[in-house]
PDB file of C-alpha atoms in Angstrom:
ATOM      1  CA  ASP A 204      67.364 -12.581 -61.930  1.00 58.00           C
ATOM      2  CA  MET A 205      67.293 -15.760 -59.844  1.00 67.00           C
ATOM      3  CA  ILE A 206      63.583 -16.264 -60.547  1.00 75.00           C
ATOM      4  CA  ARG A 207      64.205 -15.780 -64.275  1.00 70.00           C
ATOM      5  CA  ALA A 208      66.990 -18.375 -64.188  1.00 71.00           C
ATOM      6  CA  LEU A 209      65.188 -21.004 -62.098  1.00 79.00           C
ATOM      7  CA  CYS A 210      61.531 -20.754 -63.032  1.00 84.00           C
ATOM      8  CA  ASP A 211      59.568 -21.354 -66.202  1.00 86.00           C
ATOM      9  CA  ARG A 212      56.257 -20.304 -64.612  1.00 88.00           C
ATOM     10  CA  CYS A 213      55.418 -17.685 -61.961  1.00 87.00           C
ATOM     11  CA  VAL A 214      52.408 -16.600 -59.917  1.00 87.00           C
ATOM     12  CA  LEU A 215      52.141 -13.055 -58.559  1.00 84.00           C
ATOM     13  CA  LEU A 216      50.148 -12.790 -55.334  1.00 84.00           C
ATOM     14  CA  ASP A 217      48.783  -9.661 -53.682  1.00 80.00           C
ATOM     15  CA  ARG A 218      47.283 -10.171 -50.198  1.00 81.00           C
ATOM     16  CA  GLY A 219      46.630 -13.842 -50.995  1.00 84.00           C
ATOM     17  CA  ARG A 220      44.989 -13.214 -54.368  1.00 86.00           C
ATOM     18  CA  ILE A 221      46.467 -14.173 -57.727  1.00 85.00           C
ATOM     19  CA  GLN A 222      47.321 -11.030 -59.697  1.00 82.00           C
ATOM     20  CA  SER A 223      48.978 -12.757 -62.642  1.00 84.00           C
ATOM     21  CA  ASN A 224      50.056 -16.208 -63.707  1.00 86.00           C
ATOM     22  CA  GLY A 225      52.423 -17.056 -66.558  1.00 85.00           C
ATOM     23  CA  GLY A 226      55.990 -16.959 -67.805  1.00 83.00           C
ATOM     24  CA  PRO A 227      58.663 -15.286 -65.659  1.00 79.00           C
ATOM     25  CA  GLU A 228      59.194 -12.299 -67.989  1.00 75.00           C
ATOM     26  CA  THR A 229      55.521 -11.359 -68.064  1.00 76.00           C
ATOM     27  CA  VAL A 230      54.917 -11.814 -64.330  1.00 79.00           C
ATOM     28  CA  ILE A 231      58.155 -10.083 -63.268  1.00 76.00           C
ATOM     29  CA  GLU A 232      57.425  -7.153 -65.565  1.00 73.00           C
ATOM     30  CA  GLY A 233      53.940  -6.810 -64.040  1.00 72.00           C
ATOM     31  CA  TYR A 234      55.378  -6.990 -60.539  1.00 73.00           C
ATOM     32  CA  VAL A 235      58.018  -4.321 -61.201  1.00 66.00           C
ATOM     33  CA  ALA A 236      55.484  -2.053 -62.902  1.00 63.00           C
ATOM     34  CA  SER A 237      53.072  -2.396 -59.970  1.00 62.00           C
ATOM     35  CA  PHE A 238      55.465  -1.092 -57.330  1.00 55.00           C
ATOM     36  CA  SER A 239      57.271   1.450 -59.451  1.00 50.00           C
ATOM     37  CA  SER A 240      54.252   3.067 -61.099  1.00 47.00           C
ATOM     38  CA  GLN A 241      54.127   5.658 -58.321  1.00 46.00           C
ATOM     39  CA  LYS A 242      57.666   6.824 -59.082  1.00 53.00           C
ATOM     40  CA  GLN A 243      57.437   6.958 -62.888  1.00 61.00           C
ATOM     41  CA  ALA A 244      59.646   9.897 -63.768  1.00 88.00           C
ATOM     42  CA  ALA A 245      60.943  10.782 -67.220  1.00 91.00           C
ATOM     43  CA  SER A 246      63.203  13.454 -65.712  1.00 91.00           C
ATOM     44  CA  PHE A 247      64.977  14.323 -62.478  1.00 94.00           C
ATOM     45  CA  GLU A 248      66.897  17.118 -60.832  1.00 93.00           C
ATOM     46  CA  VAL A 249      68.979  16.786 -57.674  1.00 92.00           C
ATOM     47  CA  GLY A 250      70.321  19.462 -55.365  1.00 92.00           C
ATOM     48  CA  GLN A 251      73.920  20.593 -55.575  1.00 90.00           C
ATOM     49  CA  ASP A 252      76.290  18.580 -53.360  1.00 92.00           C
ATOM     50  CA  GLU A 253      79.495  20.607 -53.035  1.00 92.00           C
ATOM     51  CA  SER A 254      81.288  17.592 -51.556  1.00 92.00           C
ATOM     52  CA  LEU A 255      81.113  15.783 -54.924  1.00 93.00           C
ATOM     53  CA  THR A 256      83.851  16.704 -57.400  1.00 93.00           C
ATOM     54  CA  LEU A 257      81.761  15.236 -60.233  1.00 94.00           C
ATOM     55  CA  GLN A 258      77.964  15.218 -59.891  1.00 95.00           C
ATOM     56  CA  VAL A 259      75.079  14.459 -62.235  1.00 96.00           C
ATOM     57  CA  THR A 260      72.496  17.145 -61.478  1.00 96.00           C
ATOM     58  CA  ARG A 261      69.786  16.610 -64.100  1.00 96.00           C
ATOM     59  CA  GLY A 262      68.553  13.991 -66.506  1.00 96.00           C
ATOM     60  CA  ARG A 263      65.651  13.248 -68.790  1.00 96.00           C
ATOM     61  CA  VAL A 264      64.437  10.994 -71.589  1.00 96.00           C
ATOM     62  CA  MET A 265      62.813  12.604 -74.597  1.00 96.00           C
ATOM     63  CA  ASP A 266      61.826  11.977 -78.173  1.00 94.00           C
ATOM     64  CA  LYS A 267      63.827  13.269 -81.140  1.00 92.00           C
ATOM     65  CA  THR A 268      61.936  16.602 -81.044  1.00 93.00           C
ATOM     66  CA  GLY A 269      63.059  17.234 -77.453  1.00 93.00           C
ATOM     67  CA  GLN A 270      59.725  16.512 -75.772  1.00 94.00           C
ATOM     68  CA  VAL A 271      60.162  14.821 -72.371  1.00 95.00           C
ATOM     69  CA  ARG A 272      58.027  11.674 -72.231  1.00 93.00           C
ATOM     70  CA  ASP A 273      57.654   8.526 -70.147  1.00 92.00           C
ATOM     71  CA  ARG A 274      56.148   6.346 -72.929  1.00 93.00           C
ATOM     72  CA  PHE A 275      57.694   5.502 -76.290  1.00 94.00           C
ATOM     73  CA  ASP A 276      56.924   3.221 -79.206  1.00 92.00           C
ATOM     74  CA  VAL A 277      59.474   0.486 -80.010  1.00 90.00           C
ATOM     75  CA  PHE A 278      60.300   2.283 -83.271  1.00 91.00           C
ATOM     76  CA  GLU A 279      60.702   5.796 -81.807  1.00 93.00           C
ATOM     77  CA  GLN A 280      64.114   7.306 -81.142  1.00 94.00           C
ATOM     78  CA  ILE A 281      64.713   7.748 -77.391  1.00 96.00           C
ATOM     79  CA  VAL A 282      67.247  10.366 -76.343  1.00 97.00           C
ATOM     80  CA  LEU A 283      68.832  10.470 -72.889  1.00 97.00           C
ATOM     81  CA  GLU A 284      70.150  13.853 -71.758  1.00 97.00           C
ATOM     82  CA  LEU A 285      72.358  14.191 -68.679  1.00 97.00           C
ATOM     83  CA  GLU A 286      73.777  17.345 -67.135  1.00 97.00           C
ATOM     84  CA  TYR A 287      76.740  17.139 -64.782  1.00 97.00           C
ATOM     85  CA  VAL A 288      79.033  19.464 -62.852  1.00 96.00           C
ATOM     86  CA  VAL A 289      82.795  19.248 -62.429  1.00 96.00           C
ATOM     87  CA  ARG A 290      83.780  21.313 -59.386  1.00 95.00           C
ATOM     88  CA  LYS A 291      87.580  21.053 -59.568  1.00 95.00           C
ATOM     89  CA  PRO A 292      90.094  19.529 -61.999  1.00 95.00           C
ATOM     90  CA  ILE A 293      89.946  15.734 -61.825  1.00 94.00           C
ATOM     91  CA  GLU A 294      91.670  12.878 -63.670  1.00 93.00           C
ATOM     92  CA  GLY A 295      90.276   9.441 -64.475  1.00 93.00           C
ATOM     93  CA  ALA A 296      86.669  10.482 -63.866  1.00 94.00           C
ATOM     94  CA  VAL A 297      83.729   8.922 -65.706  1.00 95.00           C
ATOM     95  CA  VAL A 298      80.005   9.476 -66.009  1.00 96.00           C
ATOM     96  CA  SER A 299      77.996   6.342 -66.772  1.00 95.00           C
ATOM     97  CA  PHE A 300      74.487   4.990 -66.907  1.00 96.00           C
ATOM     98  CA  GLU A 301      72.895   1.581 -66.646  1.00 95.00           C
ATOM     99  CA  LEU A 302      69.760   0.665 -68.606  1.00 95.00           C
ATOM    100  CA  LYS A 303      67.513  -1.927 -66.957  1.00 93.00           C
ATOM    101  CA  ARG A 304      64.341  -3.661 -68.118  1.00 89.00           C
ATOM    102  CA  SER A 305      62.221  -5.042 -65.293  1.00 79.00           C
ATOM    103  CA  GLU A 306      65.228  -4.849 -62.939  1.00 81.00           C
ATOM    104  CA  ALA A 307      67.528  -6.820 -65.285  1.00 85.00           C
ATOM    105  CA  THR A 308      70.533  -4.850 -66.557  1.00 90.00           C
ATOM    106  CA  LEU A 309      70.624  -4.702 -70.362  1.00 91.00           C
ATOM    107  CA  PHE A 310      73.829  -2.689 -70.640  1.00 92.00           C
ATOM    108  CA  MET A 311      76.040  -0.010 -69.126  1.00 93.00           C
ATOM    109  CA  SER A 312      77.614   2.873 -71.032  1.00 94.00           C
ATOM    110  CA  PHE A 313      80.528   5.093 -69.984  1.00 95.00           C
ATOM    111  CA  ASP A 314      81.149   8.518 -71.484  1.00 93.00           C
ATOM    112  CA  SER A 315      84.753   7.413 -72.068  1.00 92.00           C
ATOM    113  CA  ASP A 316      83.853   4.294 -74.118  1.00 92.00           C
ATOM    114  CA  LYS A 317      84.344   5.985 -77.495  1.00 92.00           C
ATOM    115  CA  ASP A 318      86.496   8.874 -76.258  1.00 90.00           C
ATOM    116  CA  PRO A 319      89.197   7.693 -73.814  1.00 92.00           C
ATOM    117  CA  SER A 320      90.615  11.243 -73.740  1.00 91.00           C
ATOM    118  CA  ARG A 321      87.822  12.009 -71.253  1.00 90.00           C
ATOM    119  CA  LEU A 322      89.848  10.035 -68.702  1.00 91.00           C
ATOM    120  CA  LYS A 323      92.405  12.840 -68.775  1.00 92.00           C
ATOM    121  CA  THR A 324      91.842  15.974 -66.736  1.00 91.00           C
ATOM    122  CA  ARG A 325      88.269  17.252 -66.659  1.00 93.00           C
ATOM    123  CA  HIS A 326      88.045  20.953 -66.003  1.00 95.00           C
ATOM    124  CA  PRO A 327      85.487  22.734 -63.804  1.00 96.00           C
ATOM    125  CA  GLY A 328      82.188  23.600 -65.431  1.00 96.00           C
ATOM    126  CA  THR A 329      78.698  22.406 -66.232  1.00 96.00           C
ATOM    127  CA  TYR A 330      78.367  19.907 -69.075  1.00 96.00           C
ATOM    128  CA  ARG A 331      75.410  18.449 -70.963  1.00 96.00           C
ATOM    129  CA  CYS A 332      75.468  15.252 -73.004  1.00 95.00           C
ATOM    130  CA  ARG A 333      72.880  13.704 -75.315  1.00 96.00           C
ATOM    131  CA  ILE A 334      72.849   9.968 -75.916  1.00 95.00           C
ATOM    132  CA  GLU A 335      70.623   8.397 -78.566  1.00 95.00           C
ATOM    133  CA  LEU A 336      69.631   4.930 -77.419  1.00 93.00           C
ATOM    134  CA  PRO A 337      69.861   2.276 -80.150  1.00 88.00           C
ATOM    135  CA  CYS A 338      66.621   2.121 -82.124  1.00 86.00           C
ATOM    136  CA  PRO A 339      64.843  -0.140 -82.675  1.00 86.00           C
ATOM    137  CA  ILE A 340      66.259  -2.477 -80.049  1.00 88.00           C
ATOM    138  CA  LEU A 341      64.126  -2.117 -76.905  1.00 91.00           C
ATOM    139  CA  LYS A 342      61.229  -4.519 -76.608  1.00 87.00           C
ATOM    140  CA  PRO A 343      57.981  -3.496 -74.902  1.00 87.00           C
ATOM    141  CA  GLY A 344      58.474  -3.202 -71.171  1.00 87.00           C
ATOM    142  CA  HIS A 345      59.272  -1.119 -68.132  1.00 89.00           C
ATOM    143  CA  TYR A 346      62.737   0.506 -68.188  1.00 93.00           C
ATOM    144  CA  SER A 347      64.866   2.461 -65.746  1.00 94.00           C
ATOM    145  CA  ILE A 348      68.129   4.356 -65.934  1.00 95.00           C
ATOM    146  CA  THR A 349      70.606   4.512 -63.061  1.00 95.00           C
ATOM    147  CA  THR A 350      73.447   7.044 -63.283  1.00 96.00           C
ATOM    148  CA  HIS A 351      76.922   6.835 -61.771  1.00 95.00           C
ATOM    149  CA  THR A 352      79.976   9.063 -61.436  1.00 95.00           C
ATOM    150  CA  GLY A 353      83.389   8.166 -60.120  1.00 92.00           C
ATOM    151  CA  ILE A 354      87.048   7.500 -60.795  1.00 92.00           C
ATOM    152  CA  ALA A 355      87.337   4.610 -63.292  1.00 85.00           C
ATOM    153  CA  ASN A 356      88.017   1.286 -61.532  1.00 85.00           C
ATOM    154  CA  ILE A 357      88.781   3.035 -58.223  1.00 87.00           C
ATOM    155  CA  THR A 358      85.856   4.714 -56.498  1.00 87.00           C
ATOM    156  CA  ARG A 359      82.224   5.686 -56.966  1.00 88.00           C
ATOM    157  CA  MET A 360      81.194   9.253 -56.153  1.00 89.00           C
ATOM    158  CA  GLN A 361      77.503   9.308 -56.983  1.00 93.00           C
ATOM    159  CA  HIS A 362      74.859   6.657 -57.642  1.00 94.00           C
ATOM    160  CA  LEU A 363      71.290   7.637 -58.577  1.00 94.00           C
ATOM    161  CA  GLN A 364      69.278   4.404 -58.588  1.00 93.00           C
ATOM    162  CA  ASP A 365      66.410   4.292 -61.108  1.00 93.00           C
ATOM    163  CA  ALA A 366      66.566   8.080 -61.534  1.00 94.00           C
ATOM    164  CA  ILE A 367      64.603   7.874 -64.786  1.00 95.00           C
ATOM    165  CA  VAL A 368      61.741   5.460 -65.420  1.00 94.00           C
ATOM    166  CA  PHE A 369      59.867   4.989 -68.697  1.00 94.00           C
ATOM    167  CA  ASP A 370      57.879   2.457 -70.721  1.00 91.00           C
ATOM    168  CA  VAL A 371      58.269   1.159 -74.247  1.00 90.00           C
ATOM    169  CA  GLU A 372      55.207  -0.141 -76.106  1.00 88.00           C
ATOM    170  CA  LEU A 373      54.611  -1.676 -79.514  1.00 83.00           C
ATOM    171  CA  VAL A 374      51.687   0.240 -80.983  1.00 80.00           C
ATOM    172  CA  SER A 375      52.859   1.391 -84.424  1.00 79.00           C
ATOM    173  CA  LYS A 376      52.950  -2.081 -86.016  1.00 77.00           C
ATOM    174  CA  PRO A 377      51.115  -5.363 -85.506  1.00 73.00           C
ATOM    175  CA  SER A 378      53.180  -7.577 -83.221  1.00 67.00           C
ATOM    176  CA  ALA A 379      51.929 -11.040 -84.186  1.00 67.00           C
ATOM    177  CA  PHE A 380      54.911 -11.864 -86.403  1.00 67.00           C
ATOM    178  CA  LEU A 381      57.634  -9.573 -85.042  1.00 71.00           C
ATOM    179  CA  SER A 382      60.469 -10.487 -82.700  1.00 71.00           C
ATOM    180  CA  TYR A 383      59.674  -7.196 -80.915  1.00 74.00           C
ATOM    181  CA  ALA A 384      56.533  -8.633 -79.349  1.00 73.00           C
ATOM    182  CA  SER A 385      56.770  -8.768 -75.565  1.00 71.00           C
ATOM    183  CA  LYS A 386      55.772 -12.446 -75.579  1.00 71.00           C
ATOM    184  CA  ARG A 387      58.883 -13.376 -77.601  1.00 73.00           C
ATOM    185  CA  ARG A 388      61.952 -14.601 -75.717  1.00 75.00           C
ATOM    186  CA  GLY A 389      64.888 -12.273 -75.254  1.00 76.00           C
ATOM    187  CA  GLN A 390      65.559  -8.951 -73.583  1.00 78.00           C
ATOM    188  CA  ILE A 391      66.242  -6.988 -76.773  1.00 81.00           C
ATOM    189  CA  ALA A 392      65.264  -7.262 -80.428  1.00 79.00           C
ATOM    190  CA  VAL A 393      67.653  -6.508 -83.257  1.00 76.00           C
ATOM    191  CA  PRO A 394      66.458  -6.111 -86.858  1.00 76.00           C
ATOM    192  CA  LEU A 395      68.768  -8.267 -88.970  1.00 77.00           C
ATOM    193  CA  ASP A 396      69.021  -8.561 -92.733  1.00 80.00           C
ATOM    194  CA  TRP A 397      68.051 -12.030 -93.920  1.00 83.00           C
TER     195      TRP A 397
END
């Protein structure tokens, strides 16, 4: 974030050789993709941790047909599915996720944002939620999802950093005159009526 704020040009070096040279967004995106390509994972599953009252155990990104994928077109619907376990009754608990593009946070979402009643007692069980990410809004780039559980504004129970990693590309339409093109400024693109 500091490089984005301070620089208008960047050079990416690897063992003394120039790998890329250009605007911060392009170079940073290439840098992030280069070290995270080994851990590209459109889904995850973690072992049960009985010490956690509220634990995310599985997650995945998929298309609208339910197929798990790690690459999407800008104009495709992306669905995030999370499964979590509540081990004993708990009040004030939340499940949340953070969506990042090239390590910059675009937004966070809490499962209680639209339904504050979820802050009341959660009962033991296994739960699955499906979240449709806004579409089209994501520009081409490298994205990751970090999940969190905890008691709202008090304590964090679980933090799964970059648990899901995927890419968005613009292949379905020509990008020369669209704000969705990766070379255009901005982290997101919103189709507006003019």
